[in-house]
Amino acid sequence: MCIKFGLATKAGGGDHRRCCIAHGAAMITRRSLALAPLAAMALAAPALAQTRTKVRFSLNLPRNGSNLAFLFGRDRGYFADEGIEITDMDPASGSDALTRVASGAYDASFADTTGLPDLVSRAPDAAPLSVFNIFRVTPASVVTWSKDKLTKPADLVGKTLGGPITDNGYRLFPVFFKVNGLDPASVKFNNMDLRMREPAFIRREVDGVTGFDSTIWLNLKLLGVKREDISIMSYAAHGLDIYGNGILVSRKFLRDNEAAIPPLLRAVAKSWREAAKDPKAAAAVLTKIDPIIRADIEEERFRWVLEHQVMTPETAATGIGPVDVGRLQKGLDLQVEGFGLPAKIPVSRIWSDKYLPALDQRKMA
């Protein structure tokens, strides 16, 4: 018996055959309609994949707590959700993160923006553009032994410091000293490989070392040093009020893929927001990449960065990303004077806020 619109037709008759043909056609039509969305999705998937913008991204340092938010965001799919395909997220050393993006070898980087004034003066056409600030305070510091009681910049006169000359802790030292009315030449500096900095400090080959506070402190902790044994002299706490790391984009990427910058920054903002909510889970991503990494140490490093460089009153008011243009200009002026650069550098030469996400997407919990 064939059922058609609630009417029963006996098998064997012409009406039955017509009914079954109609019923079969209806079934085929319904099945086709049901499968149509799946077919459309299958056809659309390659197209969507093709529309993703490929971005080669450089980290600021070896993979650690200072940059784990980016790795966490990539692992959670935040960049892919915005149509961004991170083809590389490579570690760097010292100023490499800046030179990589300046050369165009990388599209974007998480780099210390204090290297921009010198680059603008030397190679203005190559200097990348800063589009998103994350470190509200420069992490640059001098670390000494607490028992030596070197607590203010003037105490460093006549001492010997060490560190890699490619590191911005060293590069900013003349500016830091001049801001405090001191002569940088009054301090001897030993250039050394980044990997040898903390061991040389422990062996007392130098009186102190320059670099980023969390990098030096947590590296020393891994070598058995206690926090109370060291003194951290922050440049920011002694007159050098400048911004630190942020997102830089190359001039080539700006020219060829400008439309991809807003979604890239939305993914960056979400990565930092979500990582800050669960530092332990964020740090665990590092061990997925490299099992040798100590997740507990890198979680502590990340928490340090959040407390000392990211979660400032400025961030509470505006979220991560934007800058105070007046403060940025003052910082640039200090660097121009401290580095002995030939001309004033306007904010517009290194910074743009036109690609920033909306405030609700930048707010940190």
mmCIF file of C-alpha atoms in Angstrom:
data_model
loop_
_atom_site.group_PDB
_atom_site.id
_atom_site.type_symbol
_atom_site.label_atom_id
_atom_site.label_comp_id
_atom_site.label_asym_id
_atom_site.label_seq_id
_atom_site.Cartn_x
_atom_site.Cartn_y
_atom_site.Cartn_z
ATOM 1 C CA MET A 1 0.000 0.000 0.000
ATOM 2 C CA CYS A 2 1.263 3.447 -0.907
ATOM 3 C CA ILE A 3 0.470 6.401 1.365
ATOM 4 C CA LYS A 4 -0.036 9.686 -0.463
ATOM 5 C CA PHE A 5 -1.257 12.784 1.393
ATOM 6 C CA GLY A 6 -3.011 10.533 3.890
ATOM 7 C CA LEU A 7 -4.909 8.461 1.214
ATOM 8 C CA ALA A 8 -4.453 4.700 0.900
ATOM 9 C CA THR A 9 -4.141 3.117 -2.583
ATOM 10 C CA LYS A 10 -4.283 -0.617 -3.166
ATOM 11 C CA ALA A 11 -1.212 -2.272 -4.585
ATOM 12 C CA GLY A 12 -1.327 -3.441 -8.212
ATOM 13 C CA GLY A 13 -3.346 -0.574 -9.707
ATOM 14 C CA GLY A 14 -2.231 2.248 -11.951
ATOM 15 C CA ASP A 15 -2.910 4.710 -9.187
ATOM 16 C CA HIS A 16 -0.503 2.762 -7.031
ATOM 17 C CA ARG A 17 2.267 2.977 -9.633
ATOM 18 C CA ARG A 18 1.700 6.682 -10.130
ATOM 19 C CA CYS A 19 1.685 7.180 -6.382
ATOM 20 C CA CYS A 20 4.959 5.322 -5.877
ATOM 21 C CA ILE A 21 6.636 7.236 -8.691
ATOM 22 C CA ALA A 22 5.482 10.501 -7.150
ATOM 23 C CA HIS A 23 6.521 9.321 -3.698
ATOM 24 C CA GLY A 24 9.983 8.316 -4.945
ATOM 25 C CA ALA A 25 10.452 11.636 -6.677
ATOM 26 C CA ALA A 26 9.454 13.428 -3.504
ATOM 27 C CA MET A 27 11.930 11.361 -1.484
ATOM 28 C CA ILE A 28 14.727 12.156 -3.943
ATOM 29 C CA THR A 29 13.846 15.842 -3.799
ATOM 30 C CA ARG A 30 13.808 15.871 0.002
ATOM 31 C CA ARG A 31 17.106 13.970 0.148
ATOM 32 C CA SER A 32 18.666 16.391 -2.335
ATOM 33 C CA LEU A 33 17.500 19.354 -0.295
ATOM 34 C CA ALA A 34 18.873 17.799 2.885
ATOM 35 C CA LEU A 35 22.261 17.128 1.309
ATOM 36 C CA ALA A 36 22.510 20.481 -0.447
ATOM 37 C CA PRO A 37 23.950 22.411 2.544
ATOM 38 C CA LEU A 38 26.586 19.712 3.090
ATOM 39 C CA ALA A 39 27.554 19.830 -0.559
ATOM 40 C CA ALA A 40 27.736 23.605 -0.438
ATOM 41 C CA MET A 41 29.970 23.462 2.650
ATOM 42 C CA ALA A 42 32.240 20.935 0.982
ATOM 43 C CA LEU A 43 32.566 23.157 -2.060
ATOM 44 C CA ALA A 44 33.072 26.254 0.072
ATOM 45 C CA ALA A 45 35.765 24.754 2.337
ATOM 46 C CA PRO A 46 38.594 24.980 -0.211
ATOM 47 C CA ALA A 47 37.523 28.506 -1.080
ATOM 48 C CA LEU A 48 37.569 29.533 2.588
ATOM 49 C CA ALA A 49 40.997 27.998 3.034
ATOM 50 C CA GLN A 50 42.231 29.902 0.006
ATOM 51 C CA THR A 51 40.980 33.221 1.403
ATOM 52 C CA ARG A 52 43.014 32.929 4.602
ATOM 53 C CA THR A 53 45.906 35.355 4.742
ATOM 54 C CA LYS A 54 49.237 33.701 5.410
ATOM 55 C CA VAL A 55 51.334 35.473 8.026
ATOM 56 C CA ARG A 56 54.910 34.718 8.952
ATOM 57 C CA PHE A 57 55.222 35.847 12.570
ATOM 58 C CA SER A 58 58.335 36.316 14.703
ATOM 59 C CA LEU A 59 58.363 36.054 18.476
ATOM 60 C CA ASN A 60 60.557 38.343 20.575
ATOM 61 C CA LEU A 61 62.672 35.689 22.301
ATOM 62 C CA PRO A 62 62.947 31.924 22.582
ATOM 63 C CA ARG A 63 59.518 30.457 23.360
ATOM 64 C CA ASN A 64 58.790 31.348 26.973
ATOM 65 C CA GLY A 65 56.322 33.032 29.290
ATOM 66 C CA SER A 66 56.787 36.457 27.707
ATOM 67 C CA ASN A 67 55.324 35.290 24.397
ATOM 68 C CA LEU A 68 53.276 32.205 25.270
ATOM 69 C CA ALA A 69 49.983 34.056 24.669
ATOM 70 C CA PHE A 70 50.628 33.970 20.915
ATOM 71 C CA LEU A 71 51.358 30.242 20.929
ATOM 72 C CA PHE A 72 48.283 29.677 23.096
ATOM 73 C CA GLY A 73 46.128 31.658 20.659
ATOM 74 C CA ARG A 74 47.406 29.712 17.687
ATOM 75 C CA ASP A 75 46.791 26.430 19.516
ATOM 76 C CA ARG A 76 43.216 27.459 20.358
ATOM 77 C CA GLY A 77 42.486 28.506 16.773
ATOM 78 C CA TYR A 78 41.968 32.224 17.436
ATOM 79 C CA PHE A 79 44.039 33.252 14.416
ATOM 80 C CA ALA A 80 42.371 30.714 12.125
ATOM 81 C CA ASP A 81 38.959 31.954 13.293
ATOM 82 C CA GLU A 82 39.908 35.392 11.980
ATOM 83 C CA GLY A 83 41.032 34.064 8.612
ATOM 84 C CA ILE A 84 44.729 34.269 9.485
ATOM 85 C CA GLU A 85 47.036 31.346 8.774
ATOM 86 C CA ILE A 86 50.187 31.613 10.879
ATOM 87 C CA THR A 87 52.707 29.794 8.709
ATOM 88 C CA ASP A 88 55.583 30.417 11.136
ATOM 89 C CA MET A 89 55.756 31.559 14.757
ATOM 90 C CA ASP A 90 59.485 31.453 15.226
ATOM 91 C CA PRO A 91 61.562 32.316 18.293
ATOM 92 C CA ALA A 92 64.119 35.093 18.047
ATOM 93 C CA SER A 93 67.024 36.523 19.987
ATOM 94 C CA GLY A 94 67.660 40.137 20.935
ATOM 95 C CA SER A 95 66.818 42.584 18.169
ATOM 96 C CA ASP A 96 66.164 39.832 15.589
ATOM 97 C CA ALA A 97 62.410 40.293 15.920
ATOM 98 C CA LEU A 98 62.776 43.862 14.679
ATOM 99 C CA THR A 99 65.260 43.216 11.875
ATOM 100 C CA ARG A 100 63.265 40.240 10.594
ATOM 101 C CA VAL A 101 60.193 42.346 9.962
ATOM 102 C CA ALA A 102 62.205 45.348 8.756
ATOM 103 C CA SER A 103 63.819 43.188 6.079
ATOM 104 C CA GLY A 104 60.445 41.828 4.971
ATOM 105 C CA ALA A 105 61.493 38.254 5.760
ATOM 106 C CA TYR A 106 58.633 38.186 8.289
ATOM 107 C CA ASP A 107 55.254 39.872 7.965
ATOM 108 C CA ALA A 108 54.744 40.742 11.617
ATOM 109 C CA SER A 109 56.535 40.392 14.920
ATOM 110 C CA PHE A 110 56.218 40.822 18.654
ATOM 111 C CA ALA A 111 59.156 43.152 19.127
ATOM 112 C CA ASP A 112 60.561 45.805 21.414
ATOM 113 C CA THR A 113 59.494 49.078 19.830
ATOM 114 C CA THR A 114 62.399 50.959 21.421
ATOM 115 C CA GLY A 115 64.520 49.832 18.488
ATOM 116 C CA LEU A 116 62.372 51.771 16.021
ATOM 117 C CA PRO A 117 63.831 55.313 16.404
ATOM 118 C CA ASP A 118 67.334 54.232 15.411
ATOM 119 C CA LEU A 119 65.975 52.205 12.494
ATOM 120 C CA VAL A 120 63.815 55.093 11.282
ATOM 121 C CA SER A 121 66.909 57.306 11.245
ATOM 122 C CA ARG A 122 69.055 54.784 9.376
ATOM 123 C CA ALA A 123 66.548 53.161 7.010
ATOM 124 C CA PRO A 124 63.260 55.080 7.033
ATOM 125 C CA ASP A 125 61.711 53.162 4.140
ATOM 126 C CA ALA A 126 62.336 49.801 5.815
ATOM 127 C CA ALA A 127 61.200 50.694 9.337
ATOM 128 C CA PRO A 128 58.101 48.657 10.245
ATOM 129 C CA LEU A 129 54.950 50.182 11.676
ATOM 130 C CA SER A 130 53.847 49.625 15.267
ATOM 131 C CA VAL A 131 50.111 48.875 15.322
ATOM 132 C CA PHE A 132 49.366 47.316 18.730
ATOM 133 C CA ASN A 133 51.070 47.896 22.083
ATOM 134 C CA ILE A 134 51.209 45.145 24.720
ATOM 135 C CA PHE A 135 54.005 46.043 27.164
ATOM 136 C CA ARG A 136 52.918 49.341 28.729
ATOM 137 C CA VAL A 137 56.253 49.532 30.549
ATOM 138 C CA THR A 138 59.664 48.628 29.197
ATOM 139 C CA PRO A 139 61.041 45.508 30.922
ATOM 140 C CA ALA A 140 64.626 46.769 30.465
ATOM 141 C CA SER A 141 66.537 46.541 33.741
ATOM 142 C CA VAL A 142 69.897 46.109 35.425
ATOM 143 C CA VAL A 143 70.081 43.109 37.754
ATOM 144 C CA THR A 144 72.682 43.089 40.539
ATOM 145 C CA TRP A 145 73.316 41.160 43.759
ATOM 146 C CA SER A 146 71.280 42.470 46.700
ATOM 147 C CA LYS A 147 74.260 42.310 49.056
ATOM 148 C CA ASP A 148 76.147 44.787 46.852
ATOM 149 C CA LYS A 149 73.473 47.434 47.580
ATOM 150 C CA LEU A 150 73.453 48.893 44.057
ATOM 151 C CA THR A 151 69.971 50.365 44.283
ATOM 152 C CA LYS A 152 70.076 53.523 42.147
ATOM 153 C CA PRO A 153 71.655 54.427 38.786
ATOM 154 C CA ALA A 154 74.494 56.450 40.352
ATOM 155 C CA ASP A 155 75.619 53.318 42.234
ATOM 156 C CA LEU A 156 76.547 51.732 38.896
ATOM 157 C CA VAL A 157 79.241 54.299 38.086
ATOM 158 C CA GLY A 158 82.612 52.548 37.908
ATOM 159 C CA LYS A 159 81.020 49.089 37.793
ATOM 160 C CA THR A 160 81.142 46.412 35.088
ATOM 161 C CA LEU A 161 77.935 45.218 33.471
ATOM 162 C CA GLY A 162 77.411 42.397 31.010
ATOM 163 C CA GLY A 163 74.970 41.275 28.351
ATOM 164 C CA PRO A 164 74.589 40.909 24.593
ATOM 165 C CA ILE A 165 74.966 44.174 22.692
ATOM 166 C CA THR A 166 72.048 43.122 20.481
ATOM 167 C CA ASP A 167 69.734 43.122 23.503
ATOM 168 C CA ASN A 168 67.637 46.229 24.069
ATOM 169 C CA GLY A 169 68.590 46.297 27.741
ATOM 170 C CA TYR A 170 72.086 47.185 26.567
ATOM 171 C CA ARG A 171 70.945 49.403 23.701
ATOM 172 C CA LEU A 172 68.781 51.503 26.029
ATOM 173 C CA PHE A 173 71.403 51.816 28.762
ATOM 174 C CA PRO A 174 72.926 55.088 27.431
ATOM 175 C CA VAL A 175 69.446 56.632 27.277
ATOM 176 C CA PHE A 176 68.705 55.380 30.799
ATOM 177 C CA PHE A 177 71.939 56.849 32.169
ATOM 178 C CA LYS A 178 71.551 60.200 30.395
ATOM 179 C CA VAL A 179 67.986 60.571 31.711
ATOM 180 C CA ASN A 180 69.527 60.291 35.172
ATOM 181 C CA GLY A 181 72.241 62.854 34.412
ATOM 182 C CA LEU A 182 75.006 60.254 34.271
ATOM 183 C CA ASP A 183 77.704 59.480 31.717
ATOM 184 C CA PRO A 184 77.268 56.035 30.094
ATOM 185 C CA ALA A 185 81.036 55.899 29.556
ATOM 186 C CA SER A 186 81.483 55.696 33.342
ATOM 187 C CA VAL A 187 80.289 52.077 33.221
ATOM 188 C CA LYS A 188 82.315 49.288 31.636
ATOM 189 C CA PHE A 189 80.343 46.840 29.526
ATOM 190 C CA ASN A 190 81.272 43.264 28.636
ATOM 191 C CA ASN A 191 79.578 41.923 25.520
ATOM 192 C CA MET A 192 78.546 38.282 25.893
ATOM 193 C CA ASP A 193 76.294 35.703 24.314
ATOM 194 C CA LEU A 194 72.731 35.780 25.632
ATOM 195 C CA ARG A 195 73.083 32.200 26.878
ATOM 196 C CA MET A 196 76.168 33.116 28.924
ATOM 197 C CA ARG A 197 74.721 36.208 30.626
ATOM 198 C CA GLU A 198 73.280 34.624 33.773
ATOM 199 C CA PRO A 199 76.141 32.108 34.253
ATOM 200 C CA ALA A 200 78.662 34.980 34.002
ATOM 201 C CA PHE A 201 76.673 36.906 36.604
ATOM 202 C CA ILE A 202 76.646 33.931 38.982
ATOM 203 C CA ARG A 203 80.417 33.517 38.553
ATOM 204 C CA ARG A 204 80.804 37.217 39.516
ATOM 205 C CA GLU A 205 82.551 38.018 36.244
ATOM 206 C CA VAL A 206 80.439 41.189 36.162
ATOM 207 C CA ASP A 207 78.759 43.337 38.803
ATOM 208 C CA GLY A 208 75.415 43.215 37.049
ATOM 209 C CA VAL A 209 73.667 42.312 33.815
ATOM 210 C CA THR A 210 71.284 44.167 31.521
ATOM 211 C CA GLY A 211 68.175 42.756 29.910
ATOM 212 C CA PHE A 212 64.490 42.179 30.491
ATOM 213 C CA ASP A 213 63.569 41.721 34.144
ATOM 214 C CA SER A 214 61.535 38.512 33.822
ATOM 215 C CA THR A 215 64.045 36.935 31.447
ATOM 216 C CA ILE A 216 67.001 37.449 33.769
ATOM 217 C CA TRP A 217 65.165 36.649 36.994
ATOM 218 C CA LEU A 218 63.539 33.394 35.856
ATOM 219 C CA ASN A 219 66.731 32.254 34.130
ATOM 220 C CA LEU A 220 68.573 32.817 37.417
ATOM 221 C CA LYS A 221 65.870 30.939 39.306
ATOM 222 C CA LEU A 222 66.453 27.933 37.067
ATOM 223 C CA LEU A 223 70.103 28.139 38.141
ATOM 224 C CA GLY A 224 69.186 28.081 41.830
ATOM 225 C CA VAL A 225 69.166 31.808 42.662
ATOM 226 C CA LYS A 226 66.538 33.118 45.114
ATOM 227 C CA ARG A 227 64.547 36.272 44.441
ATOM 228 C CA GLU A 228 65.774 37.968 47.616
ATOM 229 C CA ASP A 229 69.368 37.497 46.468
ATOM 230 C CA ILE A 230 69.029 39.895 43.537
ATOM 231 C CA SER A 231 68.076 43.529 43.035
ATOM 232 C CA ILE A 232 66.210 44.572 39.887
ATOM 233 C CA MET A 233 66.776 48.178 38.835
ATOM 234 C CA SER A 234 64.004 48.923 36.361
ATOM 235 C CA TYR A 235 64.719 51.623 33.782
ATOM 236 C CA ALA A 236 61.058 52.644 33.948
ATOM 237 C CA ALA A 237 61.195 53.143 37.722
ATOM 238 C CA HIS A 238 64.185 55.457 37.292
ATOM 239 C CA GLY A 239 62.973 57.989 34.760
ATOM 240 C CA LEU A 240 62.811 56.151 31.436
ATOM 241 C CA ASP A 241 59.050 56.174 30.892
ATOM 242 C CA ILE A 242 58.686 54.421 27.544
ATOM 243 C CA TYR A 243 56.542 51.716 26.010
ATOM 244 C CA GLY A 244 57.907 48.227 25.417
ATOM 245 C CA ASN A 245 56.936 45.367 23.149
ATOM 246 C CA GLY A 246 54.106 45.428 20.664
ATOM 247 C CA ILE A 247 53.054 44.172 17.254
ATOM 248 C CA LEU A 248 55.018 45.470 14.280
ATOM 249 C CA VAL A 249 54.079 44.890 10.646
ATOM 250 C CA SER A 250 56.419 45.135 7.693
ATOM 251 C CA ARG A 251 55.967 47.820 5.075
ATOM 252 C CA LYS A 252 55.475 45.099 2.471
ATOM 253 C CA PHE A 253 52.683 43.449 4.473
ATOM 254 C CA LEU A 254 51.130 46.857 5.056
ATOM 255 C CA ARG A 255 51.161 47.490 1.332
ATOM 256 C CA ASP A 256 50.025 44.053 0.144
ATOM 257 C CA ASN A 257 47.754 42.828 2.966
ATOM 258 C CA GLU A 258 46.503 45.870 4.856
ATOM 259 C CA ALA A 259 43.005 44.378 5.172
ATOM 260 C CA ALA A 260 44.447 41.466 7.162
ATOM 261 C CA ILE A 261 45.850 43.666 9.935
ATOM 262 C CA PRO A 262 42.564 44.222 11.873
ATOM 263 C CA PRO A 263 41.720 40.482 12.055
ATOM 264 C CA LEU A 264 45.329 39.712 12.992
ATOM 265 C CA LEU A 265 45.096 42.177 15.885
ATOM 266 C CA ARG A 266 41.717 40.836 16.997
ATOM 267 C CA ALA A 267 43.313 37.403 17.281
ATOM 268 C CA VAL A 268 46.267 38.869 19.193
ATOM 269 C CA ALA A 269 43.961 40.653 21.637
ATOM 270 C CA LYS A 270 41.906 37.510 22.228
ATOM 271 C CA SER A 271 45.045 35.431 22.717
ATOM 272 C CA TRP A 272 46.269 37.715 25.498
ATOM 273 C CA ARG A 273 42.824 38.092 27.090
ATOM 274 C CA GLU A 274 42.187 34.364 27.243
ATOM 275 C CA ALA A 275 45.734 33.426 28.272
ATOM 276 C CA ALA A 276 45.530 35.910 31.154
ATOM 277 C CA LYS A 277 42.373 34.166 32.383
ATOM 278 C CA ASP A 278 44.143 30.804 32.652
ATOM 279 C CA PRO A 279 47.960 31.142 32.781
ATOM 280 C CA LYS A 280 48.419 27.487 33.709
ATOM 281 C CA ALA A 281 46.597 26.250 30.608
ATOM 282 C CA ALA A 282 48.445 28.794 28.480
ATOM 283 C CA ALA A 283 51.837 27.653 29.801
ATOM 284 C CA ALA A 284 50.935 24.019 29.138
ATOM 285 C CA VAL A 285 50.890 24.802 25.405
ATOM 286 C CA LEU A 286 54.649 25.407 25.544
ATOM 287 C CA THR A 287 55.324 21.849 26.677
ATOM 288 C CA LYS A 288 53.294 20.552 23.730
ATOM 289 C CA ILE A 289 55.779 22.321 21.476
ATOM 290 C CA ASP A 290 58.901 21.493 23.487
ATOM 291 C CA PRO A 291 58.641 18.926 26.329
ATOM 292 C CA ILE A 292 61.905 20.198 27.835
ATOM 293 C CA ILE A 293 60.327 23.553 28.743
ATOM 294 C CA ARG A 294 59.378 23.933 32.420
ATOM 295 C CA ALA A 295 55.701 24.902 32.347
ATOM 296 C CA ASP A 296 55.771 26.057 35.990
ATOM 297 C CA ILE A 297 58.647 28.467 35.338
ATOM 298 C CA GLU A 298 57.038 29.845 32.191
ATOM 299 C CA GLU A 299 53.697 30.265 33.929
ATOM 300 C CA GLU A 300 55.505 32.301 36.577
ATOM 301 C CA ARG A 301 57.248 34.337 33.873
ATOM 302 C CA PHE A 302 53.919 35.030 32.185
ATOM 303 C CA ARG A 303 52.350 36.120 35.464
ATOM 304 C CA TRP A 304 55.335 38.439 36.055
ATOM 305 C CA VAL A 305 54.912 40.009 32.618
ATOM 306 C CA LEU A 306 51.203 40.517 33.223
ATOM 307 C CA GLU A 307 51.815 42.148 36.598
ATOM 308 C CA HIS A 308 54.796 44.330 35.696
ATOM 309 C CA GLN A 309 54.393 45.130 31.996
ATOM 310 C CA VAL A 310 50.794 44.600 30.889
ATOM 311 C CA MET A 311 48.197 45.150 33.614
ATOM 312 C CA THR A 312 48.806 48.834 34.322
ATOM 313 C CA PRO A 313 46.242 51.581 35.061
ATOM 314 C CA GLU A 314 46.528 52.539 31.388
ATOM 315 C CA THR A 315 45.492 49.036 30.351
ATOM 316 C CA ALA A 316 42.629 49.058 32.847
ATOM 317 C CA ALA A 317 41.304 52.209 31.192
ATOM 318 C CA THR A 318 41.890 51.500 27.506
ATOM 319 C CA GLY A 319 42.588 47.768 27.225
ATOM 320 C CA ILE A 320 45.701 46.485 25.508
ATOM 321 C CA GLY A 321 46.636 47.888 22.135
ATOM 322 C CA PRO A 322 46.476 51.701 22.063
ATOM 323 C CA VAL A 323 49.076 54.186 23.274
ATOM 324 C CA ASP A 324 49.004 57.635 24.810
ATOM 325 C CA VAL A 325 50.392 59.659 21.906
ATOM 326 C CA GLY A 326 51.834 62.356 24.176
ATOM 327 C CA ARG A 327 53.652 59.786 26.299
ATOM 328 C CA LEU A 328 54.919 57.990 23.206
ATOM 329 C CA GLN A 329 56.267 61.246 21.748
ATOM 330 C CA LYS A 330 58.098 62.071 24.987
ATOM 331 C CA GLY A 331 59.647 58.615 24.930
ATOM 332 C CA LEU A 332 60.743 59.071 21.332
ATOM 333 C CA ASP A 333 62.301 62.434 22.189
ATOM 334 C CA LEU A 334 64.265 60.848 25.050
ATOM 335 C CA GLN A 335 65.568 58.165 22.720
ATOM 336 C CA VAL A 336 66.481 60.616 19.954
ATOM 337 C CA GLU A 337 68.513 62.612 22.470
ATOM 338 C CA GLY A 338 69.983 59.572 24.208
ATOM 339 C CA PHE A 339 70.993 57.831 20.981
ATOM 340 C CA GLY A 340 72.237 61.082 19.468
ATOM 341 C CA LEU A 341 69.949 60.748 16.455
ATOM 342 C CA PRO A 342 69.957 63.583 13.905
ATOM 343 C CA ALA A 343 66.300 64.637 13.921
ATOM 344 C CA LYS A 344 63.066 64.515 15.896
ATOM 345 C CA ILE A 345 60.849 61.536 15.059
ATOM 346 C CA PRO A 346 57.091 62.191 15.043
ATOM 347 C CA VAL A 347 54.771 59.526 16.445
ATOM 348 C CA SER A 348 53.091 59.115 13.064
ATOM 349 C CA ARG A 349 56.370 57.817 11.645
ATOM 350 C CA ILE A 350 56.309 54.678 13.785
ATOM 351 C CA TRP A 351 52.733 54.258 15.060
ATOM 352 C CA SER A 352 49.154 53.917 13.783
ATOM 353 C CA ASP A 353 45.973 53.185 15.733
ATOM 354 C CA LYS A 354 43.717 52.736 12.686
ATOM 355 C CA TYR A 355 43.781 48.924 12.868
ATOM 356 C CA LEU A 356 42.949 48.502 16.568
ATOM 357 C CA PRO A 357 40.083 46.199 17.609
ATOM 358 C CA ALA A 358 37.057 47.633 19.403
ATOM 359 C CA LEU A 359 37.413 48.407 23.119
ATOM 360 C CA ASP A 360 35.356 45.395 24.229
ATOM 361 C CA GLN A 361 37.780 43.149 22.326
ATOM 362 C CA ARG A 362 40.812 44.756 24.000
ATOM 363 C CA LYS A 363 39.637 44.822 27.612
ATOM 364 C CA MET A 364 41.576 42.573 29.962
ATOM 365 C CA ALA A 365 39.671 40.870 32.786
#
